[in-house]
PDB file of C-alpha atoms in Angstrom:
ATOM      1  CA  UNK J  96      52.415 -25.908  47.807  1.00 79.00           C
ATOM      2  CA  UNK J  97      49.211 -26.347  46.041  1.00 84.00           C
ATOM      3  CA  UNK J  98      48.671 -23.857  43.269  1.00 91.00           C
ATOM      4  CA  UNK J  99      45.611 -22.841  41.188  1.00 95.00           C
ATOM      5  CA  UNK J 100      46.016 -20.453  38.318  1.00 96.00           C
ATOM      6  CA  UNK J 101      43.332 -18.701  36.418  1.00 97.00           C
ATOM      7  CA  UNK J 102      43.619 -16.909  33.000  1.00 97.00           C
ATOM      8  CA  UNK J 103      42.941 -14.486  31.683  1.00 97.00           C
ATOM      9  CA  UNK J 104      43.015 -12.265  34.792  1.00 95.00           C
ATOM     10  CA  UNK J 105      40.507  -9.880  33.242  1.00 96.00           C
ATOM     11  CA  UNK J 106      38.266 -10.015  30.198  1.00 97.00           C
ATOM     12  CA  UNK J 107      36.013  -7.380  28.542  1.00 98.00           C
ATOM     13  CA  UNK J 108      33.299  -8.438  26.019  1.00 97.00           C
ATOM     14  CA  UNK J 109      30.071  -7.275  24.577  1.00 97.00           C
ATOM     15  CA  UNK J 110      26.672  -8.723  25.254  1.00 97.00           C
ATOM     16  CA  UNK J 111      26.132 -11.855  23.176  1.00 97.00           C
ATOM     17  CA  UNK J 112      29.801 -12.866  23.012  1.00 97.00           C
ATOM     18  CA  UNK J 113      31.030 -16.275  24.166  1.00 97.00           C
ATOM     19  CA  UNK J 114      33.750 -16.422  26.697  1.00 98.00           C
ATOM     20  CA  UNK J 115      36.069 -19.173  28.039  1.00 98.00           C
ATOM     21  CA  UNK J 116      37.733 -18.942  31.203  1.00 98.00           C
ATOM     22  CA  UNK J 117      40.678 -21.152  32.178  1.00 98.00           C
ATOM     23  CA  UNK J 118      41.790 -22.795  35.348  1.00 98.00           C
ATOM     24  CA  UNK J 119      44.932 -25.041  35.916  1.00 97.00           C
ATOM     25  CA  UNK J 120      46.004 -26.530  38.995  1.00 95.00           C
ATOM     26  CA  UNK J 121      48.935 -28.203  40.647  1.00 92.00           C
ATOM     27  CA  UNK J 122      47.922 -29.881  43.870  1.00 85.00           C
ATOM     28  CA  UNK J 123      49.346 -32.688  46.002  1.00 81.00           C
ATOM     29  CA  UNK J 124      45.880 -34.413  46.482  1.00 80.00           C
ATOM     30  CA  UNK J 125      42.821 -33.766  44.312  1.00 83.00           C
ATOM     31  CA  UNK J 126      39.236 -34.665  44.747  1.00 82.00           C
ATOM     32  CA  UNK J 127      37.202 -32.026  42.839  1.00 87.00           C
ATOM     33  CA  UNK J 128      37.320 -28.737  41.195  1.00 91.00           C
ATOM     34  CA  UNK J 129      34.728 -25.963  41.937  1.00 91.00           C
ATOM     35  CA  UNK J 130      33.677 -22.792  40.177  1.00 95.00           C
ATOM     36  CA  UNK J 131      32.187 -19.810  41.893  1.00 94.00           C
ATOM     37  CA  UNK J 132      30.917 -16.410  40.820  1.00 95.00           C
ATOM     38  CA  UNK J 133      31.596 -13.349  43.037  1.00 92.00           C
ATOM     39  CA  UNK J 134      29.745 -10.136  42.713  1.00 89.00           C
ATOM     40  CA  UNK J 135      31.080  -7.758  45.167  1.00 78.00           C
ATOM     41  CA  UNK J 136      29.884 -10.026  47.995  1.00 79.00           C
ATOM     42  CA  UNK J 137      29.515 -13.784  48.827  1.00 85.00           C
ATOM     43  CA  UNK J 138      30.893 -16.243  46.253  1.00 89.00           C
ATOM     44  CA  UNK J 139      28.102 -18.278  44.800  1.00 90.00           C
ATOM     45  CA  UNK J 140      28.549 -21.809  43.929  1.00 89.00           C
ATOM     46  CA  UNK J 141      28.337 -22.663  40.169  1.00 94.00           C
ATOM     47  CA  UNK J 142      29.766 -26.201  39.509  1.00 91.00           C
ATOM     48  CA  UNK J 143      31.713 -28.945  41.108  1.00 90.00           C
ATOM     49  CA  UNK J 144      33.707 -31.388  38.845  1.00 92.00           C
ATOM     50  CA  UNK J 145      35.071 -34.568  39.844  1.00 89.00           C
ATOM     51  CA  UNK J 146      35.316 -36.683  36.727  1.00 87.00           C
ATOM     52  CA  UNK J 147      37.240 -35.935  33.616  1.00 89.00           C
ATOM     53  CA  UNK J 148      35.424 -35.278  30.390  1.00 89.00           C
ATOM     54  CA  UNK J 149      31.931 -34.964  31.882  1.00 90.00           C
ATOM     55  CA  UNK J 150      30.409 -31.592  30.983  1.00 93.00           C
ATOM     56  CA  UNK J 151      28.248 -29.757  33.577  1.00 94.00           C
ATOM     57  CA  UNK J 152      25.696 -27.359  32.372  1.00 95.00           C
ATOM     58  CA  UNK J 153      23.474 -24.725  33.996  1.00 95.00           C
ATOM     59  CA  UNK J 154      21.712 -22.478  31.431  1.00 96.00           C
ATOM     60  CA  UNK J 155      24.274 -20.649  29.454  1.00 97.00           C
ATOM     61  CA  UNK J 156      27.148 -21.808  31.709  1.00 98.00           C
ATOM     62  CA  UNK J 157      28.965 -25.068  31.142  1.00 98.00           C
ATOM     63  CA  UNK J 158      32.285 -26.427  32.585  1.00 97.00           C
ATOM     64  CA  UNK J 159      34.614 -29.409  31.951  1.00 96.00           C
ATOM     65  CA  UNK J 160      37.519 -30.992  33.747  1.00 95.00           C
ATOM     66  CA  UNK J 161      40.638 -32.714  32.330  1.00 94.00           C
ATOM     67  CA  UNK J 162      42.318 -34.434  35.140  1.00 89.00           C
ATOM     68  CA  UNK J 163      45.173 -35.722  32.775  1.00 91.00           C
ATOM     69  CA  UNK J 164      46.204 -32.166  31.800  1.00 91.00           C
ATOM     70  CA  UNK J 165      45.130 -30.636  35.182  1.00 93.00           C
ATOM     71  CA  UNK J 166      42.785 -27.883  34.023  1.00 95.00           C
ATOM     72  CA  UNK J 167      39.270 -26.899  33.697  1.00 97.00           C
ATOM     73  CA  UNK J 168      37.359 -24.365  31.466  1.00 98.00           C
ATOM     74  CA  UNK J 169      34.187 -22.448  32.197  1.00 98.00           C
ATOM     75  CA  UNK J 170      32.258 -21.383  29.082  1.00 98.00           C
ATOM     76  CA  UNK J 171      29.672 -18.610  29.089  1.00 98.00           C
ATOM     77  CA  UNK J 172      27.540 -18.314  25.915  1.00 98.00           C
ATOM     78  CA  UNK J 173      25.394 -15.250  24.832  1.00 97.00           C
ATOM     79  CA  UNK J 174      26.933 -13.268  27.695  1.00 98.00           C
ATOM     80  CA  UNK J 175      24.683 -10.750  29.495  1.00 97.00           C
ATOM     81  CA  UNK J 176      25.616  -7.664  31.645  1.00 97.00           C
ATOM     82  CA  UNK J 177      24.580  -9.693  34.672  1.00 96.00           C
ATOM     83  CA  UNK J 178      27.420 -12.097  33.969  1.00 97.00           C
ATOM     84  CA  UNK J 179      29.840  -9.376  35.031  1.00 97.00           C
ATOM     85  CA  UNK J 180      31.653 -10.627  38.036  1.00 97.00           C
ATOM     86  CA  UNK J 181      34.817 -12.373  39.266  1.00 95.00           C
ATOM     87  CA  UNK J 182      34.836 -16.088  38.479  1.00 97.00           C
ATOM     88  CA  UNK J 183      36.833 -18.074  40.988  1.00 95.00           C
ATOM     89  CA  UNK J 184      38.098 -21.519  40.440  1.00 95.00           C
ATOM     90  CA  UNK J 185      39.089 -23.805  43.538  1.00 92.00           C
ATOM     91  CA  UNK J 186      40.354 -27.249  44.099  1.00 91.00           C
ATOM     92  CA  UNK J 187      39.538 -29.419  47.164  1.00 85.00           C
ATOM     93  CA  UNK J 188      41.546 -32.245  48.638  1.00 79.00           C
ATOM     94  CA  UNK J 189      40.177 -35.764  49.168  1.00 74.00           C
ATOM     95  CA  UNK J 190      39.029 -35.592  52.772  1.00 64.00           C
ATOM     96  CA  UNK J 191      39.923 -36.087  56.347  1.00 56.00           C
ATOM     97  CA  UNK J 192      40.796 -32.981  58.350  1.00 52.00           C
ATOM     98  CA  UNK J 193      41.427 -31.213  55.009  1.00 53.00           C
ATOM     99  CA  UNK J 194      37.835 -31.400  53.905  1.00 61.00           C
ATOM    100  CA  UNK J 195      36.994 -27.808  53.911  1.00 70.00           C
ATOM    101  CA  UNK J 196      40.376 -26.443  52.787  1.00 80.00           C
ATOM    102  CA  UNK J 197      39.847 -25.214  49.344  1.00 87.00           C
ATOM    103  CA  UNK J 198      42.692 -23.652  47.346  1.00 90.00           C
ATOM    104  CA  UNK J 199      41.437 -20.759  45.169  1.00 92.00           C
ATOM    105  CA  UNK J 200      42.898 -19.175  42.078  1.00 94.00           C
ATOM    106  CA  UNK J 201      43.118 -15.419  41.891  1.00 94.00           C
ATOM    107  CA  UNK J 202      40.010 -15.013  39.902  1.00 94.00           C
ATOM    108  CA  UNK J 203      39.039 -13.851  36.366  1.00 96.00           C
ATOM    109  CA  UNK J 204      37.303 -10.369  36.286  1.00 95.00           C
ATOM    110  CA  UNK J 205      34.681 -10.590  33.502  1.00 98.00           C
ATOM    111  CA  UNK J 206      33.162  -7.329  32.282  1.00 97.00           C
ATOM    112  CA  UNK J 207      30.201  -7.608  29.815  1.00 98.00           C
ATOM    113  CA  UNK J 208      29.377  -4.343  28.159  1.00 97.00           C
ATOM    114  CA  UNK J 209      25.825  -3.842  26.664  1.00 95.00           C
TER     115      UNK J 209
ATOM    116  CA  UNK D  18      16.142 -20.602  56.374  1.00 54.00           C
ATOM    117  CA  UNK D  19      18.603 -17.681  56.578  1.00 70.00           C
ATOM    118  CA  UNK D  20      21.903 -18.225  54.943  1.00 88.00           C
ATOM    119  CA  UNK D  21      25.290 -17.755  56.565  1.00 93.00           C
ATOM    120  CA  UNK D  22      25.322 -14.573  58.385  1.00 95.00           C
ATOM    121  CA  UNK D  23      28.276 -12.538  59.031  1.00 96.00           C
ATOM    122  CA  UNK D  24      28.632  -9.335  61.068  1.00 96.00           C
ATOM    123  CA  UNK D  25      29.533  -6.687  60.927  1.00 97.00           C
ATOM    124  CA  UNK D  26      29.569  -6.082  57.222  1.00 95.00           C
ATOM    125  CA  UNK D  27      32.168  -3.411  57.596  1.00 97.00           C
ATOM    126  CA  UNK D  28      34.525  -2.846  60.404  1.00 98.00           C
ATOM    127  CA  UNK D  29      37.164  -0.149  60.838  1.00 98.00           C
ATOM    128  CA  UNK D  30      39.900  -0.433  63.340  1.00 98.00           C
ATOM    129  CA  UNK D  31      42.907   1.591  64.233  1.00 97.00           C
ATOM    130  CA  UNK D  32      46.263  -0.021  64.241  1.00 97.00           C
ATOM    131  CA  UNK D  33      46.781  -1.893  67.537  1.00 97.00           C
ATOM    132  CA  UNK D  34      43.132  -2.455  68.225  1.00 98.00           C
ATOM    133  CA  UNK D  35      41.239  -5.784  68.326  1.00 98.00           C
ATOM    134  CA  UNK D  36      38.856  -6.886  65.572  1.00 98.00           C
ATOM    135  CA  UNK D  37      36.065  -9.527  66.252  1.00 98.00           C
ATOM    136  CA  UNK D  38      34.361 -10.997  63.241  1.00 98.00           C
ATOM    137  CA  UNK D  39      31.248 -13.172  63.721  1.00 98.00           C
ATOM    138  CA  UNK D  40      29.784 -15.835  61.698  1.00 97.00           C
ATOM    139  CA  UNK D  41      26.419 -17.608  62.287  1.00 96.00           C
ATOM    140  CA  UNK D  42      26.250 -20.684  60.256  1.00 93.00           C
ATOM    141  CA  UNK D  43      23.103 -21.955  58.382  1.00 90.00           C
ATOM    142  CA  UNK D  44      20.652 -23.773  60.692  1.00 87.00           C
ATOM    143  CA  UNK D  45      21.713 -27.260  61.359  1.00 83.00           C
ATOM    144  CA  UNK D  46      25.330 -26.731  60.158  1.00 86.00           C
ATOM    145  CA  UNK D  47      28.098 -27.693  62.711  1.00 86.00           C
ATOM    146  CA  UNK D  48      31.098 -26.994  60.414  1.00 88.00           C
ATOM    147  CA  UNK D  49      32.495 -23.520  59.844  1.00 92.00           C
ATOM    148  CA  UNK D  50      35.409 -22.466  57.421  1.00 93.00           C
ATOM    149  CA  UNK D  51      37.035 -19.008  57.482  1.00 96.00           C
ATOM    150  CA  UNK D  52      38.710 -17.468  54.352  1.00 96.00           C
ATOM    151  CA  UNK D  53      40.458 -14.227  53.765  1.00 96.00           C
ATOM    152  CA  UNK D  54      40.529 -12.236  50.642  1.00 93.00           C
ATOM    153  CA  UNK D  55      43.202  -9.655  50.150  1.00 89.00           C
ATOM    154  CA  UNK D  56      42.697  -6.973  47.503  1.00 80.00           C
ATOM    155  CA  UNK D  57      43.055  -8.260  43.984  1.00 76.00           C
ATOM    156  CA  UNK D  58      43.571 -11.831  45.241  1.00 80.00           C
ATOM    157  CA  UNK D  59      41.632 -14.998  45.489  1.00 83.00           C
ATOM    158  CA  UNK D  60      40.366 -16.469  48.742  1.00 91.00           C
ATOM    159  CA  UNK D  61      42.807 -18.103  51.146  1.00 94.00           C
ATOM    160  CA  UNK D  62      41.842 -20.718  53.600  1.00 93.00           C
ATOM    161  CA  UNK D  63      42.359 -19.831  57.225  1.00 95.00           C
ATOM    162  CA  UNK D  64      40.720 -22.246  59.632  1.00 94.00           C
ATOM    163  CA  UNK D  65      38.192 -25.016  59.764  1.00 92.00           C
ATOM    164  CA  UNK D  66      36.199 -25.524  62.890  1.00 92.00           C
ATOM    165  CA  UNK D  67      33.483 -27.829  64.251  1.00 90.00           C
ATOM    166  CA  UNK D  68      31.483 -27.124  67.349  1.00 88.00           C
ATOM    167  CA  UNK D  69      34.082 -26.577  70.168  1.00 89.00           C
ATOM    168  CA  UNK D  70      36.922 -27.965  67.995  1.00 92.00           C
ATOM    169  CA  UNK D  71      39.568 -26.548  65.655  1.00 93.00           C
ATOM    170  CA  UNK D  72      40.073 -29.123  62.925  1.00 89.00           C
ATOM    171  CA  UNK D  73      42.587 -27.428  60.672  1.00 89.00           C
ATOM    172  CA  UNK D  74      44.085 -23.965  61.293  1.00 92.00           C
ATOM    173  CA  UNK D  75      47.003 -24.426  58.869  1.00 90.00           C
ATOM    174  CA  UNK D  76      46.013 -21.154  57.070  1.00 92.00           C
ATOM    175  CA  UNK D  77      45.945 -19.113  60.315  1.00 94.00           C
ATOM    176  CA  UNK D  78      48.843 -16.648  60.945  1.00 94.00           C
ATOM    177  CA  UNK D  79      50.708 -17.961  64.075  1.00 90.00           C
ATOM    178  CA  UNK D  80      50.277 -14.694  66.001  1.00 95.00           C
ATOM    179  CA  UNK D  81      47.447 -12.359  66.753  1.00 97.00           C
ATOM    180  CA  UNK D  82      44.816 -14.523  65.017  1.00 98.00           C
ATOM    181  CA  UNK D  83      42.488 -16.885  66.831  1.00 97.00           C
ATOM    182  CA  UNK D  84      39.183 -18.611  65.966  1.00 97.00           C
ATOM    183  CA  UNK D  85      36.545 -20.450  68.029  1.00 96.00           C
ATOM    184  CA  UNK D  86      33.165 -21.905  67.512  1.00 95.00           C
ATOM    185  CA  UNK D  87      31.558 -22.458  70.785  1.00 93.00           C
ATOM    186  CA  UNK D  88      28.803 -24.955  71.485  1.00 89.00           C
ATOM    187  CA  UNK D  89      26.247 -22.044  71.605  1.00 89.00           C
ATOM    188  CA  UNK D  90      26.483 -18.948  69.610  1.00 91.00           C
ATOM    189  CA  UNK D  91      28.373 -17.740  66.465  1.00 95.00           C
ATOM    190  CA  UNK D  92      31.980 -18.643  65.352  1.00 97.00           C
ATOM    191  CA  UNK D  93      34.348 -15.758  66.164  1.00 98.00           C
ATOM    192  CA  UNK D  94      37.521 -14.939  64.258  1.00 98.00           C
ATOM    193  CA  UNK D  95      39.552 -12.659  66.392  1.00 98.00           C
ATOM    194  CA  UNK D  96      42.509 -10.455  65.335  1.00 98.00           C
ATOM    195  CA  UNK D  97      44.541  -8.783  68.059  1.00 98.00           C
ATOM    196  CA  UNK D  98      46.670  -5.707  67.541  1.00 98.00           C
ATOM    197  CA  UNK D  99      45.511  -5.226  63.997  1.00 98.00           C
ATOM    198  CA  UNK D 100      48.009  -3.844  61.457  1.00 97.00           C
ATOM    199  CA  UNK D 101      47.306  -2.343  57.994  1.00 95.00           C
ATOM    200  CA  UNK D 102      48.091  -5.659  56.257  1.00 94.00           C
ATOM    201  CA  UNK D 103      44.954  -7.258  57.972  1.00 96.00           C
ATOM    202  CA  UNK D 104      42.829  -5.093  55.849  1.00 96.00           C
ATOM    203  CA  UNK D 105      40.870  -7.546  53.809  1.00 96.00           C
ATOM    204  CA  UNK D 106      37.550  -9.168  53.290  1.00 95.00           C
ATOM    205  CA  UNK D 107      36.847 -12.123  55.650  1.00 97.00           C
ATOM    206  CA  UNK D 108      34.350 -14.716  54.392  1.00 96.00           C
ATOM    207  CA  UNK D 109      33.011 -17.676  56.345  1.00 95.00           C
ATOM    208  CA  UNK D 110      31.107 -20.738  54.979  1.00 92.00           C
ATOM    209  CA  UNK D 111      29.223 -23.468  56.874  1.00 89.00           C
ATOM    210  CA  UNK D 112      28.273 -27.036  55.988  1.00 83.00           C
ATOM    211  CA  UNK D 113      26.159 -29.645  57.839  1.00 77.00           C
ATOM    212  CA  UNK D 114      28.981 -32.225  57.755  1.00 71.00           C
ATOM    213  CA  UNK D 115      32.305 -32.714  56.128  1.00 62.00           C
ATOM    214  CA  UNK D 116      31.916 -31.670  52.589  1.00 61.00           C
ATOM    215  CA  UNK D 117      34.218 -30.487  49.947  1.00 53.00           C
ATOM    216  CA  UNK D 118      31.676 -29.192  47.466  1.00 60.00           C
ATOM    217  CA  UNK D 119      29.997 -25.952  47.116  1.00 62.00           C
ATOM    218  CA  UNK D 120      28.945 -24.961  50.670  1.00 76.00           C
ATOM    219  CA  UNK D 121      27.417 -21.564  51.172  1.00 82.00           C
ATOM    220  CA  UNK D 122      29.454 -18.421  51.892  1.00 89.00           C
ATOM    221  CA  UNK D 123      28.469 -15.544  54.004  1.00 93.00           C
ATOM    222  CA  UNK D 124      28.615 -12.021  52.627  1.00 93.00           C
ATOM    223  CA  UNK D 125      31.844 -11.228  54.394  1.00 95.00           C
ATOM    224  CA  UNK D 126      33.161  -8.690  56.708  1.00 97.00           C
ATOM    225  CA  UNK D 127      35.414  -6.007  55.107  1.00 96.00           C
ATOM    226  CA  UNK D 128      37.957  -5.102  57.719  1.00 97.00           C
ATOM    227  CA  UNK D 129      39.883  -1.760  57.224  1.00 97.00           C
ATOM    228  CA  UNK D 130      42.728  -0.860  59.438  1.00 97.00           C
ATOM    229  CA  UNK D 131      43.608   2.839  59.637  1.00 96.00           C
TER     230      UNK D 131
END
């Protein structure tokens, strides 16, 4: 069975800190890894990673994938209270009828104190 | 262009009743995906539908659960004879074609079975 494991499960930091969230996976067929941010409602898309070693950046957030070691990290620099959320990692299969079938990790709860 | 619309936002049902959850995809989207999020867990894939077709229902419980996406109208996730263990947040997402990247999630329906 496909498996996605995130660590840590929860993290409490102060504004201005830098955090690193981890996601490891064991799946039968892999196409891409996705990161989402969930704030008590709909998960919102952050990044999709398909190739190893290519960093994706969006403001203070960045992410990278290692397909050899089967993991990804999500970095958030200069954290703000608005970064407090659950961060979800998911992997997707190559295609066909499984296209929409993402396998999610359990999430990392990030709390940023002022 | 409205996003993915789910209703109701909150639904309370007594054990044994039926629950109907509705998902209106984004305009022009013909693919819908349903996910369930149990408390303290990540999202779990349930079913992938195109208009009038179920493509992949491998994540759906075999009994009491059904889904449809008719030619006209929203996608419906139906749970018959609900039990306490069905209490969860149910999210749907839509896409215009087969994708495995960050499609948009709705805000979810929180089902509580009392």
